[in-house]
Amino acid sequence: LSDMPGNMPHLDAHGYPLLEDVLPTNGTRLRWAIAGPGRIAHDFATALVAMGATVQGVAAGGLPHAVERARAFSMLYNIPRAYGSYAELAADPDVDVVYVATTNQLHYTAARIMLEGGKHVLLEKPATIGVAQFEHLARLSRERELLLVTNYWTRWFPAVKWAEAIVKSGMLGPVVHVSGDMAFQVMRAAPDRDRFLRADLGGGAVLDMGCYLVQFAAMFLEGNTSVGPSGYTSFEVKASGTVRSGVDVEAAFIMSNGRAGAAFGTSITRASDFALKVYCEHGVVEIKPPANCPSAASYIRYEDSAVGETPVPCCAQPLVSSYEFYRPLPVVPRGLPMERYPNGMGFVYVAAAVERCLYTPGCRELEEMDLDQQLSVVKLTADILNQLGVFTNKTGI
């Protein structure tokens, strides 16, 4: 149970997910394209090229000098096509799946264009700012039998899959509480140029990091929840924070389903360790920092006082067992741009999961995070934003 090999993606000697068991016998690969060549798209492109994926094109349709920007990006990764608009990309019959990496306010529009063009979509988190927007995208994906995945890449890291398996095995008892904090300091010299501080670009702490914490609550509290008539997990949410220039710069929120709860903090004015802990009746699972893209996790199991010989006083619960899990990430190959975000090579896990699904007949949702849970995270995040007084009642920006 400690290694949980059945829960892990099969990796080669260099740490890349294996796909040989599902690849077409003629050797062809799915053809990727990227919409929005920003900072995070560089790491994703590096991961795609490193894992041997086929990257067909890139579009910078929402930016000034779009074609020039797309061409500059394509030259770094030997991508053959650069498009002048998202519509041009969506119309290309030689593209199968698109990674949407635009700034937050353009997620819905770009994803909609791709789905309407018949493309599968990996949509950078947060999926959308408005609930109605994601409901529309989910409806399009189902009607057209296309894959739509919000890129909470966290879900596919081996350390997170291991931690989830330990929790759901029940070996530590039911989940009681989840806690975590994700925060960093944004630019101070030129705040008007930093997207995190701009409401028109969908900035703020919750949409950047707080949504990671929301999806952790959905992951670890799901087994103890009820599903309401609207079809998503029912939580009570309370949030408070600090707002400047229309974006939340500091937020704290608690979530409860009546049986278990979670307490989270996020900020763009301070730093934190990015750790996450899941407290169960008989132990603790920790996803090591940075918890949104970890290479390590652990558990500690304590003696159950209900079966012990004598009551256990405060602060002296006997330790029964512990385990440290570690899986190193692939390294950036020579000749490719270095990572711009921590552990950027971890994009290989979600990219491989998308390819595995699309090579598998009938697969149009990923079991790690299906459309219903993606919608749940959007709704819960929107609830938090509404309580903070930002992006209230939004169908979009």
XYZ file of C-alpha atoms in Angstrom:
397
model
C 0.000 0.000 0.000
C 2.909 2.349 0.657
C 4.028 2.444 -2.976
C 0.552 1.973 -4.490
C 1.995 0.874 -7.873
C -1.451 0.383 -9.364
C -2.260 4.039 -8.813
C 0.864 5.394 -10.465
C 1.280 6.321 -14.114
C 3.718 3.940 -15.775
C 6.980 5.837 -16.223
C 10.090 5.107 -18.227
C 13.632 5.267 -16.852
C 13.708 9.052 -17.326
C 10.380 9.674 -15.599
C 8.196 10.154 -18.689
C 4.751 8.520 -18.782
C 4.588 5.490 -21.056
C 1.985 5.381 -23.816
C 3.188 2.463 -25.942
C 0.256 0.268 -24.891
C -2.270 2.715 -26.420
C -0.386 4.405 -29.261
C -1.709 3.697 -32.777
C 0.162 0.887 -34.485
C 1.046 3.168 -37.414
C 3.063 5.379 -35.036
C 1.015 8.547 -35.515
C 0.497 10.860 -32.548
C -2.204 13.328 -31.672
C -1.447 16.782 -33.013
C -1.303 19.523 -30.390
C -1.535 23.278 -30.741
C -1.212 26.080 -28.185
C -3.498 29.102 -27.856
C -1.765 31.888 -25.948
C 2.068 31.807 -25.993
C 2.637 33.246 -22.513
C 4.966 32.218 -19.703
C 3.196 29.012 -18.755
C 2.839 27.965 -22.396
C 6.625 27.860 -22.683
C 6.847 25.200 -19.980
C 4.004 23.238 -21.544
C 5.642 23.344 -24.975
C 8.931 22.170 -23.462
C 7.126 19.250 -21.805
C 5.318 18.293 -25.020
C 8.473 18.317 -27.109
C 10.441 16.455 -24.436
C 7.871 13.639 -24.244
C 7.861 13.189 -28.014
C 4.430 14.686 -28.672
C 3.549 16.270 -31.998
C 3.128 20.049 -31.689
C 1.557 21.436 -34.831
C 0.898 25.124 -34.212
C 0.590 28.134 -31.934
C -1.760 31.147 -31.952
C -1.513 34.499 -30.157
C -4.876 35.782 -31.303
C -5.620 38.017 -28.334
C -2.338 39.911 -28.402
C -0.956 42.848 -30.401
C 1.309 41.702 -33.261
C -0.244 38.249 -32.924
C 1.427 36.600 -35.898
C 4.882 37.889 -34.945
C 4.487 36.650 -31.373
C 3.269 33.272 -32.508
C 6.165 32.940 -34.952
C 8.731 33.879 -32.311
C 7.294 31.220 -29.988
C 7.138 28.593 -32.732
C 10.799 29.073 -33.603
C 11.881 28.154 -30.079
C 10.214 24.745 -30.293
C 10.342 24.020 -34.044
C 6.563 24.295 -34.303
C 5.625 24.422 -37.987
C 2.574 26.710 -37.920
C 1.890 30.151 -36.451
C -1.661 31.503 -36.668
C -2.904 35.068 -36.743
C -6.075 34.289 -34.791
C -7.676 31.649 -32.582
C -10.307 31.100 -35.266
C -7.562 30.243 -37.767
C -6.149 27.673 -35.366
C -9.606 26.191 -34.709
C -10.170 25.793 -38.448
C -6.936 23.868 -39.054
C -7.866 20.230 -39.848
C -4.356 19.114 -38.907
C -4.845 19.936 -35.198
C -6.561 17.499 -32.808
C -6.167 19.016 -29.331
C -5.492 22.572 -28.132
C -3.916 23.724 -24.888
C -5.566 27.059 -24.008
C -3.036 29.121 -22.044
C -4.410 32.635 -22.430
C -4.857 35.031 -19.523
C -7.894 34.242 -17.394
C -10.389 36.605 -19.000
C -9.947 34.908 -22.382
C -10.264 31.283 -21.240
C -13.935 30.955 -22.096
C -13.766 32.606 -25.503
C -10.694 30.688 -26.661
C -11.993 27.344 -25.378
C -15.398 27.909 -26.984
C -13.812 28.688 -30.346
C -11.744 25.493 -30.172
C -14.673 23.272 -29.170
C -16.840 24.773 -31.894
C -13.993 24.006 -34.309
C -14.052 20.351 -33.265
C -10.902 20.391 -31.137
C -10.328 18.638 -27.836
C -9.320 21.194 -25.187
C -6.941 21.251 -22.244
C -7.944 24.519 -20.566
C -5.555 26.216 -18.177
C -6.994 26.782 -14.712
C -9.098 28.520 -13.563
C -11.394 27.122 -16.243
C -13.678 30.164 -16.389
C -14.526 33.067 -14.119
C -18.273 32.723 -14.623
C -20.252 29.558 -13.844
C -22.493 29.904 -16.904
C -19.409 30.017 -19.092
C -18.152 26.636 -17.940
C -21.620 25.124 -18.137
C -21.678 26.166 -21.796
C -18.241 24.681 -22.453
C -19.209 21.417 -20.749
C -22.392 21.244 -22.811
C -20.427 21.804 -26.024
C -17.915 19.094 -25.145
C -20.629 16.556 -24.414
C -22.738 17.400 -27.450
C -19.735 17.158 -29.771
C -18.094 14.244 -27.940
C -14.920 16.235 -27.315
C -12.567 16.053 -24.351
C -12.558 19.136 -22.105
C -10.117 19.108 -19.196
C -9.296 21.942 -16.809
C -5.542 21.909 -16.345
C -5.325 21.257 -12.644
C -2.098 19.466 -13.530
C -1.701 18.738 -9.823
C -4.119 15.819 -10.123
C -1.757 13.833 -12.358
C 1.475 14.176 -10.389
C 2.504 10.767 -9.012
C 2.899 12.198 -5.492
C -0.674 13.526 -5.515
C -2.086 10.305 -6.939
C -0.242 8.399 -4.206
C -1.569 10.721 -1.475
C -5.110 10.410 -2.813
C -4.817 6.616 -2.866
C -3.594 6.524 0.738
C -6.497 8.699 1.898
C -9.117 6.772 -0.056
C -7.766 3.402 1.088
C -9.131 4.170 4.554
C -5.961 3.029 6.290
C -5.861 6.302 8.237
C -9.600 6.480 8.829
C -12.017 9.055 7.407
C -10.898 12.570 6.509
C -11.600 15.127 9.218
C -9.821 18.263 8.023
C -7.739 19.614 5.122
C -5.463 22.633 5.433
C -3.156 24.513 3.130
C -1.744 27.892 2.176
C -0.453 29.076 -1.179
C 0.952 32.565 -1.485
C 3.687 34.564 -3.186
C 4.608 38.217 -3.670
C 3.880 39.765 -7.050
C 5.789 42.598 -8.725
C 5.836 45.820 -6.752
C 7.849 48.048 -9.061
C 5.248 48.122 -11.851
C 1.948 46.749 -10.538
C -0.009 48.078 -13.504
C 1.903 45.659 -15.748
C 1.449 42.578 -13.555
C -1.545 40.479 -14.598
C -2.063 39.266 -11.022
C -3.076 42.794 -9.990
C -5.311 43.562 -12.970
C -9.037 42.897 -12.748
C -9.425 43.208 -16.520
C -7.128 40.201 -16.923
C -8.859 38.124 -14.251
C -6.188 38.694 -11.611
C -6.131 38.030 -7.879
C -4.987 35.342 -5.484
C -8.047 33.082 -5.618
C -8.087 32.695 -9.397
C -4.358 32.029 -9.448
C -3.718 29.807 -6.412
C -6.861 29.639 -4.295
C -8.565 27.523 -6.951
C -5.838 24.889 -6.426
C -6.927 24.700 -2.806
C -10.592 24.441 -3.809
C -9.826 21.465 -6.035
C -7.928 19.813 -3.159
C -11.071 20.135 -1.025
C -13.097 18.566 -3.835
C -10.558 15.757 -4.102
C -10.213 14.817 -0.453
C -13.666 15.622 0.915
C -15.622 14.129 -1.980
C -16.152 10.781 -0.258
C -17.957 12.430 2.654
C -20.224 14.722 0.673
C -23.740 14.763 -0.649
C -24.567 15.726 -4.185
C -27.210 18.403 -4.409
C -29.889 18.817 -7.042
C -27.617 21.012 -9.139
C -25.297 18.043 -9.619
C -22.208 19.170 -7.757
C -20.726 18.573 -4.361
C -22.503 20.501 -1.598
C -20.247 22.619 0.586
C -20.832 25.502 2.915
C -18.239 28.162 2.129
C -17.208 31.227 4.119
C -14.572 33.631 2.849
C -12.982 36.932 3.816
C -10.040 38.909 2.535
C -8.511 42.121 1.269
C -9.338 43.679 -2.099
C -7.276 46.272 -3.965
C -8.054 47.729 -7.378
C -10.753 45.165 -7.969
C -8.756 42.018 -7.210
C -8.324 39.963 -4.051
C -4.766 40.241 -2.775
C -5.378 38.212 0.395
C -8.070 35.618 1.071
C -8.940 33.083 3.740
C -11.778 30.627 3.337
C -13.253 27.622 5.053
C -15.280 24.854 3.464
C -17.466 22.266 5.165
C -19.707 19.454 4.003
C -21.155 18.731 7.446
C -18.805 15.827 8.143
C -15.386 17.269 7.389
C -13.923 20.675 6.685
C -11.058 22.589 5.148
C -9.273 25.849 5.972
C -7.182 27.617 3.367
C -5.266 30.826 2.806
C -3.929 32.465 -0.339
C -2.220 35.758 -1.090
C -0.227 37.732 -3.635
C 1.305 40.022 -0.993
C 3.251 37.492 1.088
C 5.014 34.149 0.772
C 4.123 30.711 2.132
C 5.408 27.138 2.037
C 2.770 25.812 -0.422
C 2.245 22.691 1.709
C -1.019 20.804 2.081
C -2.117 18.432 4.848
C -5.011 16.012 5.045
C -5.908 15.102 8.623
C -7.657 11.767 9.132
C -8.875 10.134 12.337
C -5.722 8.053 12.701
C -3.070 9.969 10.839
C -1.945 12.722 8.518
C -1.086 12.785 4.819
C 1.128 15.646 3.673
C 1.722 16.706 0.092
C 5.149 18.309 0.191
C 5.817 21.812 -1.143
C 5.051 22.963 -3.699
C 1.786 21.054 -3.259
C 0.404 22.185 -6.599
C 3.295 20.450 -8.410
C 4.996 18.116 -5.908
C 7.522 15.339 -6.245
C 7.009 14.039 -2.696
C 4.329 13.169 -0.155
C 4.159 11.295 3.137
C 1.882 9.854 5.760
C 2.058 9.323 9.501
C -0.203 6.777 11.158
C -1.001 6.953 14.877
C -2.322 4.307 17.216
C -6.102 4.204 17.465
C -6.892 5.147 21.070
C -10.157 3.197 20.807
C -8.205 -0.079 20.649
C -5.234 0.904 22.809
C -4.673 -0.552 26.250
C -4.864 2.812 28.009
C -6.123 6.296 27.120
C -3.496 8.438 25.405
C -2.818 11.835 27.010
C -2.445 15.045 25.023
C 0.492 15.271 22.630
C 1.632 11.671 23.111
C -0.264 9.620 20.541
C 1.954 6.600 19.753
C 3.282 6.401 16.217
C 2.403 3.169 14.408
C 3.989 3.745 10.990
C 5.129 6.364 8.508
C 6.179 6.493 4.890
C 7.859 8.986 2.550
C 6.966 8.850 -1.144
C 9.190 10.428 -3.801
C 9.158 10.458 -7.589
C 11.611 12.831 -9.314
C 10.382 14.765 -12.314
C 11.945 14.422 -15.750
C 14.731 16.901 -16.406
C 14.586 19.480 -19.188
C 16.441 18.026 -22.188
C 19.361 19.927 -23.648
C 18.407 22.384 -26.328
C 14.984 23.220 -24.895
C 14.182 26.388 -22.922
C 14.485 26.004 -19.164
C 11.459 25.988 -16.892
C 9.834 29.329 -16.107
C 7.709 27.895 -13.288
C 8.681 25.409 -10.556
C 8.536 21.787 -11.718
C 7.266 22.760 -15.157
C 8.241 19.388 -16.574
C 5.329 17.998 -14.572
C 3.111 18.987 -17.492
C 4.098 15.670 -19.068
C 1.735 13.886 -16.657
C -1.457 15.674 -17.682
C -0.453 15.802 -21.352
C 0.098 12.036 -21.335
C -3.253 11.506 -19.577
C -4.995 13.506 -22.306
C -3.282 11.483 -25.027
C -4.023 8.168 -23.280
C -7.700 9.045 -23.075
C -7.943 10.098 -26.711
C -6.187 6.926 -27.884
C -8.724 4.876 -25.881
C -12.039 4.238 -27.655
C -14.994 5.924 -25.925
C -12.918 8.009 -23.486
C -14.124 11.608 -23.335
C -13.553 12.447 -19.647
C -10.580 11.855 -17.376
C -11.373 9.853 -14.262
C -9.075 12.022 -12.139
C -11.353 15.039 -12.704
C -14.526 14.610 -14.733
C -16.707 17.467 -15.994
C -18.996 17.405 -12.956
C -16.101 17.941 -10.564
C -14.600 20.611 -12.803
C -17.939 22.427 -12.624
C -18.010 21.961 -8.855
C -14.642 23.715 -8.540
C -15.836 26.577 -10.771
C -18.981 27.031 -8.655
C -17.148 26.902 -5.342
C -14.508 29.348 -6.561
C -17.239 31.700 -7.797
C -18.869 31.521 -4.354
C -15.598 32.560 -2.709
C -15.101 35.434 -5.154
C -18.653 36.624 -4.592
C -18.107 36.735 -0.825
C -14.893 38.664 -1.335
C -16.736 41.142 -3.534
C -14.763 40.567 -6.737
C -16.047 39.309 -10.090
C -19.521 39.130 -8.559
C -22.376 37.699 -10.638
C -20.042 37.245 -13.545
C -20.779 35.383 -16.718
C -17.410 36.698 -17.837
C -15.341 39.851 -18.067
